[in-house]
Coordinates of C-alpha atoms and ligand atoms in Angstrom, one line a residue:
X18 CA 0.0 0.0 0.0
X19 CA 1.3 3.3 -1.0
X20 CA 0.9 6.9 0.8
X21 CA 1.1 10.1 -0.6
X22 CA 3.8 11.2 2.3
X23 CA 6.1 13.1 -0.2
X24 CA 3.8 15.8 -0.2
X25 CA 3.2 16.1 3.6
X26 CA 4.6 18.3 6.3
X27 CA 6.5 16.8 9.1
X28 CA 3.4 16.9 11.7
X29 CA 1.2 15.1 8.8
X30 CA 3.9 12.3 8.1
X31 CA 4.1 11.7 11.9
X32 CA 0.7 10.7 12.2
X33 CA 0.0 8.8 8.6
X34 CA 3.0 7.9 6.7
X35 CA 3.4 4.6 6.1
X36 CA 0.2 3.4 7.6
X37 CA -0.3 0.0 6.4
X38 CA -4.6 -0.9 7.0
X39 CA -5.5 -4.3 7.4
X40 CA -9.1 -5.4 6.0
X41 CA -10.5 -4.0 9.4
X42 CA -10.3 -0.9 8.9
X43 CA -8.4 0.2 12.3
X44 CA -8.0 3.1 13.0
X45 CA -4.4 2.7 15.1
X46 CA -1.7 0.9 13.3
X47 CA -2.3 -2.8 14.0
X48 CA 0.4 -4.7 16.0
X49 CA 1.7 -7.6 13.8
X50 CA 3.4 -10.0 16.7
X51 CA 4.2 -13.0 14.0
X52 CA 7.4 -14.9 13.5
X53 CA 6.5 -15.7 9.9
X54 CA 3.9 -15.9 6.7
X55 CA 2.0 -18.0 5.0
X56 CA 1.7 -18.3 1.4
X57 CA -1.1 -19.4 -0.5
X58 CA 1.1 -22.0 -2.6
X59 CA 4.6 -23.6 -3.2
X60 CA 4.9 -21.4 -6.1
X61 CA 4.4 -17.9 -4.4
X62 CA 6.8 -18.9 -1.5
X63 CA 9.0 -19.5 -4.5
X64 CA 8.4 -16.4 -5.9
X65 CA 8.3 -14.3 -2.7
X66 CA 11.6 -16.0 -2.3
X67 CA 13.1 -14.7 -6.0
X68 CA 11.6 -11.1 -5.2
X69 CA 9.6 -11.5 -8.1
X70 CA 6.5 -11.0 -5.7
X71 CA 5.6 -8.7 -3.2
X72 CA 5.6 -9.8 0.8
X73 CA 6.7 -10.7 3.9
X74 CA 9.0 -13.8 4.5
X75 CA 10.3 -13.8 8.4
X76 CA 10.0 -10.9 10.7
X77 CA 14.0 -11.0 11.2
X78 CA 14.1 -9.7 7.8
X79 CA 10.5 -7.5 7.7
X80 CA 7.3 -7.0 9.7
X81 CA 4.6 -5.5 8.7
X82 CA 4.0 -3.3 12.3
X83 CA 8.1 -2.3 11.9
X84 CA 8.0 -1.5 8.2
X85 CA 5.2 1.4 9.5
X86 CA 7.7 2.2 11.7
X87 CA 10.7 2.5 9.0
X88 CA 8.6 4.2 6.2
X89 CA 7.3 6.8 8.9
X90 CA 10.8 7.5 9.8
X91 CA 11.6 8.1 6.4
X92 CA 8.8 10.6 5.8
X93 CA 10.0 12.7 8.3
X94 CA 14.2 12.6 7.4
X95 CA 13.5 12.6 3.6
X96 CA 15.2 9.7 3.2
X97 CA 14.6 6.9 0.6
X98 CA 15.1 4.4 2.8
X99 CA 15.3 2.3 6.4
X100 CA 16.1 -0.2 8.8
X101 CA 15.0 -0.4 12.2
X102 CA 16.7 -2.2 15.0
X103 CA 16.2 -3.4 18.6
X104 CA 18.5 -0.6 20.0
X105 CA 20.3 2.2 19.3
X106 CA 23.8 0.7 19.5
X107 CA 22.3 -1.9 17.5
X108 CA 21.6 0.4 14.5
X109 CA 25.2 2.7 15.2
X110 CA 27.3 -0.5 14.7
X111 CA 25.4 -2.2 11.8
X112 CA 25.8 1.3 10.6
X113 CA 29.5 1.3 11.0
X114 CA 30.2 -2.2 10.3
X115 CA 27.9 -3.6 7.1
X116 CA 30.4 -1.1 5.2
X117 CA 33.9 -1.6 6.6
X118 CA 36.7 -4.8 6.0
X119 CA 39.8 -5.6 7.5
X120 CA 42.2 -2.7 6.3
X121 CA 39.8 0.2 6.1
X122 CA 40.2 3.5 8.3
X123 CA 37.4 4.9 9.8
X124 CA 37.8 8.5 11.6
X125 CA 35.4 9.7 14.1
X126 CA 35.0 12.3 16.8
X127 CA 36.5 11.8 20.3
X128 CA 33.4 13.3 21.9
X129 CA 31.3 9.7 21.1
X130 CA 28.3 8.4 23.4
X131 CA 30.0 6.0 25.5
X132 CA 29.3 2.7 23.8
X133 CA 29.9 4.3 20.2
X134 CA 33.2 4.7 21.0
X135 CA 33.9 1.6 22.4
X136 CA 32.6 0.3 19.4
X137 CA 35.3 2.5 17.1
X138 CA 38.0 1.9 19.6
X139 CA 38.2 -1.5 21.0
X140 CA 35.9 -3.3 18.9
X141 CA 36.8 -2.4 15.4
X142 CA 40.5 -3.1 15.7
X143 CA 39.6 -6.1 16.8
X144 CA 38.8 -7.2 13.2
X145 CA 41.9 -5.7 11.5
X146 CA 39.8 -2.2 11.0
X147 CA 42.1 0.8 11.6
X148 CA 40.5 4.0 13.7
X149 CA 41.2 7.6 14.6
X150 CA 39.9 9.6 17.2
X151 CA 39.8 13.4 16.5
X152 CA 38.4 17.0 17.4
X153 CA 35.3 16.7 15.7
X154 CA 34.9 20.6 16.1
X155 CA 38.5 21.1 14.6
X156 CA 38.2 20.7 10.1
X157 CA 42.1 20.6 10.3
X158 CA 41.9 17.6 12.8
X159 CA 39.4 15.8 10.7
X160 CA 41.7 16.6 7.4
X161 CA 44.7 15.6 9.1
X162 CA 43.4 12.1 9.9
X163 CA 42.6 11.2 6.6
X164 CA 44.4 8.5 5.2
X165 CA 44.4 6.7 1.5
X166 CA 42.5 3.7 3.3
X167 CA 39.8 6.0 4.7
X168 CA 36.3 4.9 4.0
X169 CA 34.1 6.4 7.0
X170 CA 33.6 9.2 9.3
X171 CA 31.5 9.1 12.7
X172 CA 30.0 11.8 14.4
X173 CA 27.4 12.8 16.8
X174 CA 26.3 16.5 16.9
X175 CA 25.3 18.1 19.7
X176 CA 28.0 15.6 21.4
X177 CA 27.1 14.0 25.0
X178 CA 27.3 16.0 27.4
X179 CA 28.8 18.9 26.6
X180 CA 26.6 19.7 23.6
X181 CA 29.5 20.3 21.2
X182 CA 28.3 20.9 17.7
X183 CA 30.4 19.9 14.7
X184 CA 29.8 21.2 10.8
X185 CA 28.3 18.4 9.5
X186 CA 28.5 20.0 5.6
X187 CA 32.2 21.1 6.0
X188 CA 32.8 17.6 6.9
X189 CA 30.9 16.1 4.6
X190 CA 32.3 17.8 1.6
X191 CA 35.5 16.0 2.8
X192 CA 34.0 12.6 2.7
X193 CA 32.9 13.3 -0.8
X194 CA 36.3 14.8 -1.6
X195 CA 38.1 11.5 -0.5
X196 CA 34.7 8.9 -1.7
X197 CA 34.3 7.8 1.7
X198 CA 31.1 8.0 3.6
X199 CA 29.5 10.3 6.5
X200 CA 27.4 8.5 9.3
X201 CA 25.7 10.9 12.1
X202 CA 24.2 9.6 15.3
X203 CA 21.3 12.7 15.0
X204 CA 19.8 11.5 18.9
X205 CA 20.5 15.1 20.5
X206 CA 19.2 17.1 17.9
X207 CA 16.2 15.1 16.8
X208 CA 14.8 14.7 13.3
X209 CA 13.3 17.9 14.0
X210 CA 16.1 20.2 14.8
X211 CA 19.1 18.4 12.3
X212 CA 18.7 17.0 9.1
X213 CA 22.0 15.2 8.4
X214 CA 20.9 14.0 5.2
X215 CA 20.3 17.5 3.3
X216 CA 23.8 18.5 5.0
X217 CA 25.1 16.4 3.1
X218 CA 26.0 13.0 5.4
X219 CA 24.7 9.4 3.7
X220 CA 23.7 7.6 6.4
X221 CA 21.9 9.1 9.5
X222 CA 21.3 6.5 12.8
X223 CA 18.9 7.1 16.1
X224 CA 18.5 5.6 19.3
X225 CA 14.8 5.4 19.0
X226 CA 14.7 4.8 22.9
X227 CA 15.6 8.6 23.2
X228 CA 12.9 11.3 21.7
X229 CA 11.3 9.1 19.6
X230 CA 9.7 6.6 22.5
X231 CA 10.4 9.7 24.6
X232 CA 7.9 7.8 27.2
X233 CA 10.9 5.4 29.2
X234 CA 9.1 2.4 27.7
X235 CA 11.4 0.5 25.4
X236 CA 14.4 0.3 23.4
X237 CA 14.8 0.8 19.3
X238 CA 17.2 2.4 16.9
X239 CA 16.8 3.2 13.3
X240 CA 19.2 3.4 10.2
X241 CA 18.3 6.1 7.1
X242 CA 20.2 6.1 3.8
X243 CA 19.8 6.1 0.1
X244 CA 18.3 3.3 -0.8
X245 CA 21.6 2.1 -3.4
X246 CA 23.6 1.9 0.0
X247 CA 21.2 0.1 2.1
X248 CA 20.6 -2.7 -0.8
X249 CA 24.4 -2.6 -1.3
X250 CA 25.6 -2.6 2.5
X251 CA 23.1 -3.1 4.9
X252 CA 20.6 -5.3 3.6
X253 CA 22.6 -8.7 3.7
X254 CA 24.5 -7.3 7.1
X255 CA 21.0 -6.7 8.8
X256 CA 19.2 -10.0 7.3
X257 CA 21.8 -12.5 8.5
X258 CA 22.6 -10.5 11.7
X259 CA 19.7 -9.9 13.0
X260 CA 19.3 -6.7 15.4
X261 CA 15.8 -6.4 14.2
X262 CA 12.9 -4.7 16.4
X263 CA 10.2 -6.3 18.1
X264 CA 6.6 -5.3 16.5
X265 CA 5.6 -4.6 20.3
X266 CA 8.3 -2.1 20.0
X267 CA 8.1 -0.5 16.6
X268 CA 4.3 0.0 17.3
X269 CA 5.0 1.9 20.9
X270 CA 7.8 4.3 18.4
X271 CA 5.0 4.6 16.3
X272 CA 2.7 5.8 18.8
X273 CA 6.0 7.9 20.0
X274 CA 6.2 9.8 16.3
X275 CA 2.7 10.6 16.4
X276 CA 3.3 13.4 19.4
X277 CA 7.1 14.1 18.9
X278 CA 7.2 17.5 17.3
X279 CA 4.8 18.3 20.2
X280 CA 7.2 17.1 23.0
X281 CA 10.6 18.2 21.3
X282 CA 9.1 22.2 21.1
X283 CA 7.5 21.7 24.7
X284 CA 11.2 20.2 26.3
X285 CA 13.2 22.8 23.8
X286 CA 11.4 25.7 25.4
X287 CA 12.1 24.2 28.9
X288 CA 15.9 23.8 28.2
X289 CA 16.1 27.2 27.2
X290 CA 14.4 28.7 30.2
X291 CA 16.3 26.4 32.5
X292 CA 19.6 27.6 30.5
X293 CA 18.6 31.4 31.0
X294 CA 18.1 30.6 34.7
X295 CA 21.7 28.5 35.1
X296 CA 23.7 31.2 33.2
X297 CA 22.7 33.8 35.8
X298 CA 23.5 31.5 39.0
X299 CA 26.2 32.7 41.1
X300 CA 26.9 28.7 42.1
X301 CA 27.1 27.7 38.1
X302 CA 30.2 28.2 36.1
X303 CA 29.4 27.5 33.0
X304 CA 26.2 26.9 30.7
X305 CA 26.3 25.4 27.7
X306 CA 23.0 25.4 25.1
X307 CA 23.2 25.5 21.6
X308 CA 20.1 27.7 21.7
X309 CA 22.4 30.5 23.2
X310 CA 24.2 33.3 21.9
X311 CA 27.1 32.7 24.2
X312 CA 27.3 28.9 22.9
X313 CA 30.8 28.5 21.8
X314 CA 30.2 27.4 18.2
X315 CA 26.7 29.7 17.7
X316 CA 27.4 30.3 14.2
X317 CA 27.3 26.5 13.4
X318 CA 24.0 26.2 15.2
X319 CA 22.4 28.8 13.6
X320 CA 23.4 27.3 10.1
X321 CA 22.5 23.2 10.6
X322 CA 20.0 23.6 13.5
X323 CA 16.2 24.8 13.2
X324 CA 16.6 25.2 17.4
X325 CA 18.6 24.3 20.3
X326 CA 18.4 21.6 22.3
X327 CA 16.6 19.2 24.8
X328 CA 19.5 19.3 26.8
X329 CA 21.3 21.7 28.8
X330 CA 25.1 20.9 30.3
X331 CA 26.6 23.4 33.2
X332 CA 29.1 23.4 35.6
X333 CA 28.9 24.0 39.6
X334 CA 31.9 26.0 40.6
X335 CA 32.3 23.4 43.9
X336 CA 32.7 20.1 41.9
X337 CA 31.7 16.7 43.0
X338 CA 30.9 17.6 46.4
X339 CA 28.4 20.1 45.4
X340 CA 27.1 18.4 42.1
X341 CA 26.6 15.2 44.3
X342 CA 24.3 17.8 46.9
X343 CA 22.3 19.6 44.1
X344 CA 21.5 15.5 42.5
X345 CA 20.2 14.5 46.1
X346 CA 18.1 17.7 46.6
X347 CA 15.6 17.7 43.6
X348 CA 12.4 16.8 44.1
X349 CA 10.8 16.4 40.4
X350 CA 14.4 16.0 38.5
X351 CA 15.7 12.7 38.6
X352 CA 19.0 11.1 38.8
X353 CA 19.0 9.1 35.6
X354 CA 21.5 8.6 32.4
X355 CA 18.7 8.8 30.1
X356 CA 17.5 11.2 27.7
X357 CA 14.8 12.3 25.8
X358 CA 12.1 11.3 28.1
X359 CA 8.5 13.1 29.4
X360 CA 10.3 13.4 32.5
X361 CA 13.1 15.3 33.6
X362 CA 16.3 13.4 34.3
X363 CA 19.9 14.6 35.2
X364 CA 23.5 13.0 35.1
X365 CA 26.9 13.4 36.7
X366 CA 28.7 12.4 33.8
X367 CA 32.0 11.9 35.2
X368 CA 30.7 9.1 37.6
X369 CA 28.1 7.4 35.3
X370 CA 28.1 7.8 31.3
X371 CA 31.6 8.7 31.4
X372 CA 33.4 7.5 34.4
X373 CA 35.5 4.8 32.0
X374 CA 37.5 8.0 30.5
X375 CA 40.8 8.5 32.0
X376 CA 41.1 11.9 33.7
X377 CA 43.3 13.0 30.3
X378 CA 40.2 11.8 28.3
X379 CA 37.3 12.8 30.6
X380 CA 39.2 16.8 30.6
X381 CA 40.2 16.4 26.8
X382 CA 35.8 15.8 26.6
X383 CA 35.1 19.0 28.8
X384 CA 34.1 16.9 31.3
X385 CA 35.4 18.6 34.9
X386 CA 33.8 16.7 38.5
X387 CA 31.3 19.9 38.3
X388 CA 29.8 18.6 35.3
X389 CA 25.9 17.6 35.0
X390 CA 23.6 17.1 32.2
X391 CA 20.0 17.7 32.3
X392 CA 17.4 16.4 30.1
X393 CA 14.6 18.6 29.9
X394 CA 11.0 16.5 30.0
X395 CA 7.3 17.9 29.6
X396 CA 6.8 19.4 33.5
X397 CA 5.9 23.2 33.8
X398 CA 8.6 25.2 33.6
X399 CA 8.5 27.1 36.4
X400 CA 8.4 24.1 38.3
X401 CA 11.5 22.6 37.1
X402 CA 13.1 26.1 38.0
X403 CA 11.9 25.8 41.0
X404 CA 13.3 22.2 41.7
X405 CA 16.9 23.7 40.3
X406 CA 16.6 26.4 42.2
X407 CA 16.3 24.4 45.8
X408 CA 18.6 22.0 44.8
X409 CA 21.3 24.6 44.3
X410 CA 20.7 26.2 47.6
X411 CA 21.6 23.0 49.1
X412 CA 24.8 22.4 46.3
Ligands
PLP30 C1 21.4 6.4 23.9 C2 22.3 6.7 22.8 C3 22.8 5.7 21.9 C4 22.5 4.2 22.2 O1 21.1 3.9 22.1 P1 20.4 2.7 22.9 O2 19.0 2.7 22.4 O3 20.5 2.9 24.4 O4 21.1 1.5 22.5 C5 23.6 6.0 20.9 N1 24.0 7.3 20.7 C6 23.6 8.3 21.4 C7 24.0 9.7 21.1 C8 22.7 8.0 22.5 O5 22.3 9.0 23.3

């Protein structure tokens, strides 16, 4: 069945694109919880098998609930095409590694969500595949790294925690200068706020679990391309792998995309006003939002980014000792290494999501024992400012 989607606005693509109706008529997208499919006769599972006829064959390949899922993904990032997967990480490494053999080079940014980088640099030499880890805000460093055996670049933008930005068309107009390719992990900005694809990068991956759920139910991830380099790369990789999603869970992200340009304008406007309030606390140090002026890299933001962020990282002047207080003292925020969700959550990064950085590392990152990042949900605002503003009485 085929949509009109191309046509649509984001908000209308959220709610119908790729709706696939049953004979019922339902009005929600049906869950399809099925291993496999019949077919009406040896001959069409031969020819289902050839791809000479349309259908499904085994959910590890296809589902019916999580191709909704992957053509309304696609609707909203313009992209021709999609995989969905059972986690993030499980979409970032199929990502990285349906592509790569022993001998290639892959060059990514230092400032990598935790397991990304242990997948880049402990996993991945494992197998013979060269990496380097560079300033993903520095061109030169990104220039510099290139080798002849260079076939991939990694980057995530706004960077966790310190909501780093990198120039995602500079960077890909190196990748196209050397034929190598640009993946970008897009979970901080959203498919709303950063479209990696029109900037230029080939492949774009989320951790669906993040905005997208944005409820704290379940894990997913999701894979966009051109549809030559997921029949080329990933199609075979993902098939015989299998990091597939559940139905259950493609159906809850579908429920997710329905509301999520609702939640990400409603948890934007709250990181901003808890930004405004952070900058001007005599306990806070530093403030970091890309929806600031005073954000290091503004002029970046104001070029790839339609807004700031969910997210807001600062500094307490008093370190640990006082970040530790302020975490114990909310009331509404909670301690949490998640993102993205309806409720507010914050981290100490140096102790949780980061703490397997050297110091070198964790300092070279921007990452000092002051550190927290807070993940803006859907409360009242002036609540939340409320909760910071006890809490850093007591920091
Ligand atoms: C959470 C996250 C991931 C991993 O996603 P999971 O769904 O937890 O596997 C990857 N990259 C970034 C930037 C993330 O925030």
């Amino acid at each position: 069945m085929t949509d009109n989607s191309d046509d649509w606005k984001p908000q209308t693509a959220l709610v119908h694109g790729g709706t696939l109706r049953s004979q019922f008529g339902e009005t929600s997208e049906a869950i399809y919880l099925t291993q496999g499919f019949l077919y009406e006769s040896a001959q069409a599972a031969e020819a289902r098998f050839k791809g000479e006829e349309p259908g499904f064959i085994y959910s590890r390949y296809a589902n019916p609930t999580v191709d909704m899922f992957e053509k309304r993904v696609c609707a909203l990032e313009g992209a021709e095409d999609a995989r969905a997967t059972a986690s993030g990480m499980a979409a970032v490494s199929a990502a990285l590694l349906c592509s790569l053999k022993a001998g290639d080079h892959v060059v990514a940014a230092r400032a990598l969500f935790g397991s990304c980088r242990w997948v880049v640099e402990t996993l991945m030499p494992r197998y013979g595949i060269e990496t380097t880890l560079v300033d993903g805000a520095s061109l030169e460093a990104w220039e510099g790294a290139v080798r002849p055996n260079t076939k991939l670049f990694f980057l995530e933008s706004p960077t966790n925690p310190t909501l780093e930005v990198c120039d995602i068309a500079a960077i890909a107009r190196l990748t196209n200068g050397i034929g190598a390719r640009l993946v970008v992990d897009n979970v901080f900005a959203t498919p709303l706020l950063q479209k990696p694809l029109e900037l230029g990068a080939h492949v774009v991956v989320y951790s669906a679990t993040k905005h997208i759920d944005g409820q704290g139910r379940c894990l997913g991830g999701v894979i966009l391309s051109d549809k030559e380099w997921i029949d080329e790369h990933l199609h075979d990789y993902f098939r015989h792998t299998g990091p597939s999603l559940s139905p259950f869970n493609a159906w809850t992200l579908l429920k997710g995309l329905e509301t999520l340009p609702l939640r990400v304008r409603q948890q934007m406007e709250n990181a901003a006003r808890a930004a405004d309030y952070l900058a001007e606390h005599p306990k806070v140090s530093r403030v970091v939002y890309p929806g600031r002026k005073d954000h290091p890299q503004a002029e970046i933001v104001a070029r790839q980014m339609k807004g700031g962020s969910t997210l807001v990282c600062f500094d307490l002047k008093d370190g640990k000792e006082a970040a530790f207080a302020f975490e114990n003292a909310l009331k509404i925020i909670g301690i949490s290494n998640n993102l993205g969700d309806a409720k507010s959550l914050v981290t100490h990064p140096a102790t949780t999501t980061h703490k397997n950085l050297d110091d070198d590392a964790r300092a070279q990152a921007g990452i000092g024992p002051g550190t927290l990042r807070l993940s803006l949900g859907l409360e009242d605002a002036e609540d939340l400012i409320k909760d910071l503003d006890q809490a850093l009485q007591r920091a």
